[in-house]
PDB file of C-alpha atoms in Angstrom:
ATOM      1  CA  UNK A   1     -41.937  61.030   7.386  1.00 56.00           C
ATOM      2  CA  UNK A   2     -40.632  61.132   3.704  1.00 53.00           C
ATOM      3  CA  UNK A   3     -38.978  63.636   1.805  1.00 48.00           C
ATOM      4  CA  UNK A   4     -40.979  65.158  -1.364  1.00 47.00           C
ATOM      5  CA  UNK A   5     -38.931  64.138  -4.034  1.00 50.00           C
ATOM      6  CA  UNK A   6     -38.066  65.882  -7.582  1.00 44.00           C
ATOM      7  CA  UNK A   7     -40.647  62.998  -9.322  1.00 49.00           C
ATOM      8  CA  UNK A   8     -43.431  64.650  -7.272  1.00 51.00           C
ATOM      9  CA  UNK A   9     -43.001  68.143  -7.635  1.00 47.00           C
ATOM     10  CA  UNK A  10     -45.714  68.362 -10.436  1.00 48.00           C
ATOM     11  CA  UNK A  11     -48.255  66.392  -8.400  1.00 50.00           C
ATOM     12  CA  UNK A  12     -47.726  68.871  -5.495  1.00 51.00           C
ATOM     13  CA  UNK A  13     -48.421  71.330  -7.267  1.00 47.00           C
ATOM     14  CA  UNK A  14     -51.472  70.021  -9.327  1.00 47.00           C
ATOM     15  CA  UNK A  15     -52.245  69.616  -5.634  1.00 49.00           C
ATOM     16  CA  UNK A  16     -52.029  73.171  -4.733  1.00 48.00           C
ATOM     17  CA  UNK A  17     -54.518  73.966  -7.668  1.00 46.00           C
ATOM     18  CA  UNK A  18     -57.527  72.053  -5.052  1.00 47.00           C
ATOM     19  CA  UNK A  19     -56.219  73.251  -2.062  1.00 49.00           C
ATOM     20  CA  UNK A  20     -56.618  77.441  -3.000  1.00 51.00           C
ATOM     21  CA  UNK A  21     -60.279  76.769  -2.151  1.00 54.00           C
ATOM     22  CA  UNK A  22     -61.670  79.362   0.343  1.00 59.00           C
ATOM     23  CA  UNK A  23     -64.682  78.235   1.932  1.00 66.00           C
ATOM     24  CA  UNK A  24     -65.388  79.424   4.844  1.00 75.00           C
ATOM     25  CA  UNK A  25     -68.597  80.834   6.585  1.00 82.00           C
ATOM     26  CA  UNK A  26     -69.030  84.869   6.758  1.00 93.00           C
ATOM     27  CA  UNK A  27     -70.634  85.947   9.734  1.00 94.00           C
ATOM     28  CA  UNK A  28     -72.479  89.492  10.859  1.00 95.00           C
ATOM     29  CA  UNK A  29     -71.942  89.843  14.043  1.00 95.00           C
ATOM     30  CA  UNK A  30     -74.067  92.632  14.418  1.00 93.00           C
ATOM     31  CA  UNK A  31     -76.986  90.038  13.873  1.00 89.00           C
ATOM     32  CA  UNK A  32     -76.054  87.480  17.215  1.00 89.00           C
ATOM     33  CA  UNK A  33     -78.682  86.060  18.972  1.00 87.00           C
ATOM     34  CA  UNK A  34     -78.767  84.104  21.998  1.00 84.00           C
ATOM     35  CA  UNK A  35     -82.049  82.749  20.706  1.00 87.00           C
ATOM     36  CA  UNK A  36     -81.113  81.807  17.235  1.00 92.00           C
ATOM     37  CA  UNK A  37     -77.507  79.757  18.687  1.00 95.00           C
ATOM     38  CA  UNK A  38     -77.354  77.928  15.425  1.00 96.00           C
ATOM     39  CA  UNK A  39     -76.392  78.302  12.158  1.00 96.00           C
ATOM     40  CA  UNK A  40     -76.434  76.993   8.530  1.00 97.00           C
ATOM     41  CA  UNK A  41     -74.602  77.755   5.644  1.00 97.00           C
ATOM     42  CA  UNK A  42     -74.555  77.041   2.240  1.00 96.00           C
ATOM     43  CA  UNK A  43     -72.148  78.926  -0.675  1.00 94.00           C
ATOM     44  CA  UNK A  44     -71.087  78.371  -4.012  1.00 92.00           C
ATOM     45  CA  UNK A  45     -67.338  79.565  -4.930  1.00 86.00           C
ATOM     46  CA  UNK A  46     -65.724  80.146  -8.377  1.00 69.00           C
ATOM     47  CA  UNK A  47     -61.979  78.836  -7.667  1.00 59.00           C
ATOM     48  CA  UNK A  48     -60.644  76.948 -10.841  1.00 58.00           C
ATOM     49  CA  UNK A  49     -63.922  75.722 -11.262  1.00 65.00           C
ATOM     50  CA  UNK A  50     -67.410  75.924  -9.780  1.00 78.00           C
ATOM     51  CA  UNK A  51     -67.124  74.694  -5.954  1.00 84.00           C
ATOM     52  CA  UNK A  52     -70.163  74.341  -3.384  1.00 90.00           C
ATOM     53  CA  UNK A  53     -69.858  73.991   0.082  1.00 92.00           C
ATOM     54  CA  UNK A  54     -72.368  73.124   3.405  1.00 96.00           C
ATOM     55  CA  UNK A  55     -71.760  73.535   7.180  1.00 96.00           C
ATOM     56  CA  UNK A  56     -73.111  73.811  10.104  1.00 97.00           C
ATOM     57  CA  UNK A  57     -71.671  76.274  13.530  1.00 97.00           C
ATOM     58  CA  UNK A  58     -72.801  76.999  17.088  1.00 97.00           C
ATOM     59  CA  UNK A  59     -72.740  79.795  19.201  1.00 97.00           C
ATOM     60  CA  UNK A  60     -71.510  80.288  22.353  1.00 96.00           C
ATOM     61  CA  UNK A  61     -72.467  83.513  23.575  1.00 92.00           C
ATOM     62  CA  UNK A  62     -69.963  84.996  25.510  1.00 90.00           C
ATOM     63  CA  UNK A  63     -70.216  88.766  26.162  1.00 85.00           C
ATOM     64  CA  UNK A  64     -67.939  90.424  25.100  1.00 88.00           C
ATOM     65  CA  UNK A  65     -66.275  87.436  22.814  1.00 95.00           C
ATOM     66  CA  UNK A  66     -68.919  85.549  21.322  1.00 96.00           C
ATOM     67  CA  UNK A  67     -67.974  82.219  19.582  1.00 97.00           C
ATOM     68  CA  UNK A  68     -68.975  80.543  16.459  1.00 97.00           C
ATOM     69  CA  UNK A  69     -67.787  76.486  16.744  1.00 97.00           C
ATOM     70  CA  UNK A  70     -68.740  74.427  14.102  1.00 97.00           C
ATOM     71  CA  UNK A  71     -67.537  72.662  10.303  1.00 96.00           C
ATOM     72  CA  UNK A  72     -68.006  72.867   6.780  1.00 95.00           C
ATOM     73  CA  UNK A  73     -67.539  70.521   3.723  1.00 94.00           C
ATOM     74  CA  UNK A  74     -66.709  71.804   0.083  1.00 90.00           C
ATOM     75  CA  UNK A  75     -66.686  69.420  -3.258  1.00 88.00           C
ATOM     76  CA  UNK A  76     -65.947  70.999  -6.586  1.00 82.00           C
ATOM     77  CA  UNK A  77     -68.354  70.511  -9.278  1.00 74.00           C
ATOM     78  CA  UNK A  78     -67.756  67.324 -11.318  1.00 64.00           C
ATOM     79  CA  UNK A  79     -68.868  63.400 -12.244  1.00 59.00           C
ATOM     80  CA  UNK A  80     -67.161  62.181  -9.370  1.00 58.00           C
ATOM     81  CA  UNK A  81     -67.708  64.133  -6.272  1.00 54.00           C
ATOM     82  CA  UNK A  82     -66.530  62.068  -3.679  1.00 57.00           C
ATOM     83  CA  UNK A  83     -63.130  62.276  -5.604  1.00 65.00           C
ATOM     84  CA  UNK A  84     -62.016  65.582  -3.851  1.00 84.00           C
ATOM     85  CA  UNK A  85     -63.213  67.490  -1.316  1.00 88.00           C
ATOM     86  CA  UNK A  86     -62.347  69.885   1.965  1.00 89.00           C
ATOM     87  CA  UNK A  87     -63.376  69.455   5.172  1.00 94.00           C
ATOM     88  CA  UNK A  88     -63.250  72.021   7.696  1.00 95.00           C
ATOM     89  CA  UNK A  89     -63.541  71.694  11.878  1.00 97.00           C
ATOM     90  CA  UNK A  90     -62.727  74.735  14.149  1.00 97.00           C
ATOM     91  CA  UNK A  91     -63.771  78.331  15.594  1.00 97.00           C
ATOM     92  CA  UNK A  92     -64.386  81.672  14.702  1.00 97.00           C
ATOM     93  CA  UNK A  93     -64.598  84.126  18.028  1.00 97.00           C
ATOM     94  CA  UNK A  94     -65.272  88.194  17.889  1.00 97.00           C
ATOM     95  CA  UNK A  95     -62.068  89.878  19.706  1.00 97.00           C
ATOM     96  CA  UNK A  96     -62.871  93.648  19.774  1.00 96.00           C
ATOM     97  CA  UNK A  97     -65.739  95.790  19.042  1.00 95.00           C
ATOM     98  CA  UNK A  98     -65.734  99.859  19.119  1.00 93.00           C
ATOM     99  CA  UNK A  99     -69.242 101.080  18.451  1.00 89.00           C
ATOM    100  CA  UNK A 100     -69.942  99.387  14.704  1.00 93.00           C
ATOM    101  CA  UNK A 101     -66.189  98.220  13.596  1.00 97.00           C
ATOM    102  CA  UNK A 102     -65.432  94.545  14.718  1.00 97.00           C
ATOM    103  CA  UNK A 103     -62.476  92.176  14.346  1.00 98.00           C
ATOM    104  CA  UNK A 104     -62.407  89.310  14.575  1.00 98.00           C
ATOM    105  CA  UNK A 105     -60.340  85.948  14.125  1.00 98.00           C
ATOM    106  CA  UNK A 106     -60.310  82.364  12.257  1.00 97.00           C
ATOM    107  CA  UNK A 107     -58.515  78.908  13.239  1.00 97.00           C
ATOM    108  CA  UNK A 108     -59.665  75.509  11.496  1.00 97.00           C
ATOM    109  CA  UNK A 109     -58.132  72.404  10.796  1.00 97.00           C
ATOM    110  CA  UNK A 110     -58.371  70.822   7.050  1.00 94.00           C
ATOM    111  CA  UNK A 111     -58.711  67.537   6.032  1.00 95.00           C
ATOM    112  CA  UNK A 112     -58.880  67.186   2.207  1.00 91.00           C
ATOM    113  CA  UNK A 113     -58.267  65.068  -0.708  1.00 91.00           C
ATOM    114  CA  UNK A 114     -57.339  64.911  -4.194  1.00 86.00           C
ATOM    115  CA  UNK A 115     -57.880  62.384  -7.013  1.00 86.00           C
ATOM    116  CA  UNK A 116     -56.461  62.345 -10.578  1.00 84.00           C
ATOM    117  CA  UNK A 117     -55.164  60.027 -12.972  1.00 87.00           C
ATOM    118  CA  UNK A 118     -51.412  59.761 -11.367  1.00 89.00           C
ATOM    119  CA  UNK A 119     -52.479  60.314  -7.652  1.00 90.00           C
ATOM    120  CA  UNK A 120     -54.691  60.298  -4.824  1.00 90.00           C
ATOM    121  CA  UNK A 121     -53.635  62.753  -2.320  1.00 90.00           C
ATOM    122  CA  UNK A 122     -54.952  62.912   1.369  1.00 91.00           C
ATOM    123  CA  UNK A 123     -53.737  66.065   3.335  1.00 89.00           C
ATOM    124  CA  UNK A 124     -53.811  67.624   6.652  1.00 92.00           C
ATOM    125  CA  UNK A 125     -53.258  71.434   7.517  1.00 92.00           C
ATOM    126  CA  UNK A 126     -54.685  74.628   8.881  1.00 94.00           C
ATOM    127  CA  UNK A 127     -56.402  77.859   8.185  1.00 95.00           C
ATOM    128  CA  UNK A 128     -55.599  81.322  10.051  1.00 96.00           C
ATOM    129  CA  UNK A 129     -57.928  84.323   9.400  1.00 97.00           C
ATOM    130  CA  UNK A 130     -58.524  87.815  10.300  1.00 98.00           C
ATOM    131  CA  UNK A 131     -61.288  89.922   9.451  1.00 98.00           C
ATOM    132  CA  UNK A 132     -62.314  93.984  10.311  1.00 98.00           C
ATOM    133  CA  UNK A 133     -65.669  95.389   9.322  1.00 98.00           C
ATOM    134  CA  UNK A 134     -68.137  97.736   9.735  1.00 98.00           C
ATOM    135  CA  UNK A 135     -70.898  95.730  11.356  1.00 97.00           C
ATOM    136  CA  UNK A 136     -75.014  96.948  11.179  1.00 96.00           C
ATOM    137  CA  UNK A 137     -78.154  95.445  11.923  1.00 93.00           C
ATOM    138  CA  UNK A 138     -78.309  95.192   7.870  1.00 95.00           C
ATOM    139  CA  UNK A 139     -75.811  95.898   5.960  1.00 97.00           C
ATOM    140  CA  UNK A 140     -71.537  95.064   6.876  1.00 98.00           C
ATOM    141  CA  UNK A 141     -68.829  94.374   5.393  1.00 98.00           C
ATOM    142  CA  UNK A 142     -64.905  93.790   5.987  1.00 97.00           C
ATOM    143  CA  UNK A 143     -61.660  93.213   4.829  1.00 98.00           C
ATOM    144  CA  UNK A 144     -60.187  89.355   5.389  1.00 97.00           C
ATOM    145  CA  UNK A 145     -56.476  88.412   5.650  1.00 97.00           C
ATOM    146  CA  UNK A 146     -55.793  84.747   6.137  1.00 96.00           C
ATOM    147  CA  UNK A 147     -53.096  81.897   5.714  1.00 94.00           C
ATOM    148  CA  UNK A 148     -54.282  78.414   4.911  1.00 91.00           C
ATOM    149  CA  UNK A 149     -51.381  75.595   4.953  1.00 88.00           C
ATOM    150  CA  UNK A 150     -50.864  72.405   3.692  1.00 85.00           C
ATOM    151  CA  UNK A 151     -48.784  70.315   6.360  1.00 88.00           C
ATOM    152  CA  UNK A 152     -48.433  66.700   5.885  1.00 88.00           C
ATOM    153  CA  UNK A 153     -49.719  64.774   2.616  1.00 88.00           C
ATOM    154  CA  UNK A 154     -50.099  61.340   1.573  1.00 90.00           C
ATOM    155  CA  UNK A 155     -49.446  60.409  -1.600  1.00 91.00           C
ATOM    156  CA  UNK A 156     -51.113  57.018  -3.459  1.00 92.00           C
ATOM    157  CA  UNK A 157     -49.776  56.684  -6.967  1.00 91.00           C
ATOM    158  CA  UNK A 158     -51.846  55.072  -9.196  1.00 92.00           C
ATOM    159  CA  UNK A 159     -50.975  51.749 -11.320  1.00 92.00           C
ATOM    160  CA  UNK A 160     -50.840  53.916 -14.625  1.00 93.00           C
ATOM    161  CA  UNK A 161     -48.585  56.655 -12.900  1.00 91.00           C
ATOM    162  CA  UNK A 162     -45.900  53.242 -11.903  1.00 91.00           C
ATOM    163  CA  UNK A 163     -46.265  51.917 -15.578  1.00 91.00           C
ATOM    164  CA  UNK A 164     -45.978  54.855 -17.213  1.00 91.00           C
ATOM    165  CA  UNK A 165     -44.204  57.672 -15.754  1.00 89.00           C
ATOM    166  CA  UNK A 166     -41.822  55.689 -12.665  1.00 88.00           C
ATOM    167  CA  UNK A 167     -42.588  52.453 -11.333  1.00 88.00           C
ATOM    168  CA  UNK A 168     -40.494  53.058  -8.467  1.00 89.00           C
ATOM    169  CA  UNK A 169     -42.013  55.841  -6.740  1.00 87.00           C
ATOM    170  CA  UNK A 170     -42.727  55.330  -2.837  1.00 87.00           C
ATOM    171  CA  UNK A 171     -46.662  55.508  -1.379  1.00 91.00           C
ATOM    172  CA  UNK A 172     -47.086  57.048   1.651  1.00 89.00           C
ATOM    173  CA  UNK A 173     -46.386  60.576   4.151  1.00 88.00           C
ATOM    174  CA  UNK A 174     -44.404  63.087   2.760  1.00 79.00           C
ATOM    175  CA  UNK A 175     -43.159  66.130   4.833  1.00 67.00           C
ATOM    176  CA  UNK A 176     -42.379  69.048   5.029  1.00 57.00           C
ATOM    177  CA  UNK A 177     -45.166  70.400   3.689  1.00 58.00           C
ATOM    178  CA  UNK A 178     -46.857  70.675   0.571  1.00 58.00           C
ATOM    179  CA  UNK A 179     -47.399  74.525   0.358  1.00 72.00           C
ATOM    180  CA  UNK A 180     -49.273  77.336   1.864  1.00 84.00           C
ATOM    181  CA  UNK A 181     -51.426  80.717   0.689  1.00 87.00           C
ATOM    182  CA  UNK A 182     -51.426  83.980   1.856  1.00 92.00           C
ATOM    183  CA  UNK A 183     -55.127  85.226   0.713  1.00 93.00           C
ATOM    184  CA  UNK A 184     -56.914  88.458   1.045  1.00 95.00           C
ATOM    185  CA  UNK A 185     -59.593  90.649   0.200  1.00 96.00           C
ATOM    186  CA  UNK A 186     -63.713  91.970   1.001  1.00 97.00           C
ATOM    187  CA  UNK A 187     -66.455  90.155   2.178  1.00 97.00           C
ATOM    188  CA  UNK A 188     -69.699  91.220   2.893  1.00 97.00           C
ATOM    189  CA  UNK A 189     -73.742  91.291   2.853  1.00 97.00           C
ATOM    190  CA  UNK A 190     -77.317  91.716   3.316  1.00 98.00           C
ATOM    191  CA  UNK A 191     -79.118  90.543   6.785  1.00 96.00           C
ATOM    192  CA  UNK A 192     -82.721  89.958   6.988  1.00 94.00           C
ATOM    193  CA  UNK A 193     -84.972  88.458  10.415  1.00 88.00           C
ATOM    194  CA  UNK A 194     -83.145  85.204  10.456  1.00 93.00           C
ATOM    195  CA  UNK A 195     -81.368  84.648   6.894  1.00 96.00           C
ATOM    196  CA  UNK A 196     -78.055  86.235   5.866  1.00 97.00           C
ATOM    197  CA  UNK A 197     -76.762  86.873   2.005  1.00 97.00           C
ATOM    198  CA  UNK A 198     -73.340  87.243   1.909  1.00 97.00           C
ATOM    199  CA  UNK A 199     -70.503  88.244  -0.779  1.00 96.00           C
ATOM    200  CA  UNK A 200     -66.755  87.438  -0.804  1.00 95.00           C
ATOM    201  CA  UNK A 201     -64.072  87.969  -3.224  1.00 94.00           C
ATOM    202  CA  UNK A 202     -60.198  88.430  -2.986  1.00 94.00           C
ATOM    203  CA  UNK A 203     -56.746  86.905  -4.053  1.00 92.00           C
ATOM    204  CA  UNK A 204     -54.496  84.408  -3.705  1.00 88.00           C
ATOM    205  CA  UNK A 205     -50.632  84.653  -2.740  1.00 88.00           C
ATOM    206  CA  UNK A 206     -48.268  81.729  -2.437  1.00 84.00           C
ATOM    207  CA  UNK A 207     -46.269  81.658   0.653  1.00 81.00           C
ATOM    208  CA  UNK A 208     -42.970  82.628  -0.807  1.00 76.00           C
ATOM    209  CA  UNK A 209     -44.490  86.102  -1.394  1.00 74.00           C
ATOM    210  CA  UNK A 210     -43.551  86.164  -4.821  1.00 74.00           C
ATOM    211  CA  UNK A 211     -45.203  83.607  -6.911  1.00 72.00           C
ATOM    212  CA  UNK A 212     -49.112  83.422  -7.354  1.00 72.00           C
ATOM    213  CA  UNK A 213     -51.286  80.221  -8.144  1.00 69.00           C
ATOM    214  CA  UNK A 214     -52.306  79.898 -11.709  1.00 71.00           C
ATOM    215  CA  UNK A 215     -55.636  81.355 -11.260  1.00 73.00           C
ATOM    216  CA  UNK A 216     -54.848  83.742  -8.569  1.00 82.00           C
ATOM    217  CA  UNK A 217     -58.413  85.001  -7.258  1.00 86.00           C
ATOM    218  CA  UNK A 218     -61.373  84.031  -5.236  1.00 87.00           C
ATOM    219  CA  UNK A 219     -64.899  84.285  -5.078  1.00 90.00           C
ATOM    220  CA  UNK A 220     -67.953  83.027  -3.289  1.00 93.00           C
ATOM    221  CA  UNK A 221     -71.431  83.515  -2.530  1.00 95.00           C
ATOM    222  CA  UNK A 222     -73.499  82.337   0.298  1.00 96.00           C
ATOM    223  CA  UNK A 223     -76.596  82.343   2.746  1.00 97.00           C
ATOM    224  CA  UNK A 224     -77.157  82.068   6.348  1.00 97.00           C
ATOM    225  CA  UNK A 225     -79.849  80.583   8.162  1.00 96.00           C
ATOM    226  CA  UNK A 226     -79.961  81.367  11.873  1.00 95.00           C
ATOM    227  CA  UNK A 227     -82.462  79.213  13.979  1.00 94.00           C
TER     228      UNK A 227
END
């Protein structure tokens, strides 16, 4: 693996700008089913632009620790959609429950990629989550606290970046890693027979604890469809 050099510093972080998008699925889990074991999501988000997202997850009804395994894609809004987007693949499991309050944790891996005029980026990393609410047959809501890293990127510079900017900049893997965000904040919603409306909003925290992207909140709004 390469080194991130000084000539890519402002590419990284253009690249952090696309990778502060929080899509993820929010679940009641007041509302499991063992005979509605699938569900469908759709959202739209508000993170330096307008942002939509789809995915599908499947339960496996464990006990006391059911289990949500599934994916999700998310493509900002734009001309070109196939330019960028965010792929998600991983699990989201219950952990404790006392009567109405639930926690209950996160872990997905991230594929995603980002196209401009100097660069196409490709990158791997990972997405950590935790998340306690007050659960009802209707109505819940929580607080979320989550870490989503970028861990190995590959950079493609584009002919105009080599004729215009430096010509002799290496293609290819770069390590260590491109940059991380701490994010928190609420999420919540509505349940009905078989559909879900959910709410989430919070902000953004780069991992050096100090700094904060340039637009540092989140937002997104989604539905549910259990079958």
């Amino acid at each position: 693996m390469k080194t991130i050099t000084l000539k890519s510093i402002i590419i990284v972080a253009a690249f952090s700008v696309f990778q502060n998008k929080i899509n993820a699925q929010v679940i009641n889990w007041e509302n499991i089913s063992k005979q509605n074991k699938h569900l469908l999501h759709a959202n739209v988000g508000a993170e330096y632009g307008v942002t939509a997202g789809l995915g599908y997850h499947h339960l496996i009804p464990i006990k006391k620790f059911p289990l949500w395994i599934g994916g999700e894609l998310s493509v900002p809004a734009g001309n070109e959609l196939a330019d960028d987007y965010k792929a998600r693949v991983g699990a989201q499991i219950r952990i404790a429950t006392f009567s109405h309050f639930q926690f209950s944790a996160r872990i997905q891996g991230i594929a995603r990629r980002y196209q401009n005029q100097s660069v196409t980026l490709f990158n791997f990393g990972s997405d950590f989550a935790g998340t306690l609410g007050y659960y009802g047959k209707h109505w819940f809501g929580g607080v979320e606290v989550g870490f989503d890293k970028a861990i190995v990127t590959h950079f493609k510079h584009s002919d105009w970046y080599k004729q215009n900017i430096y010509d002799n900049v290496q293609d290819g893997w770069y390590e260590p890693a491109t940059g991380g965000n701490f994010y928190y904040g609420l999420q919540g919603g509505y349940s009905m027979k078989k559909i879900d409306i959910t709410l989430k909003a919070g902000k953004l925290l780069q991992q050096d604890f100090n700094s904060q992207p340039l637009l540092p909140f989140y937002g997104q709004l989604g539905v549910n469809f259990r079958f």
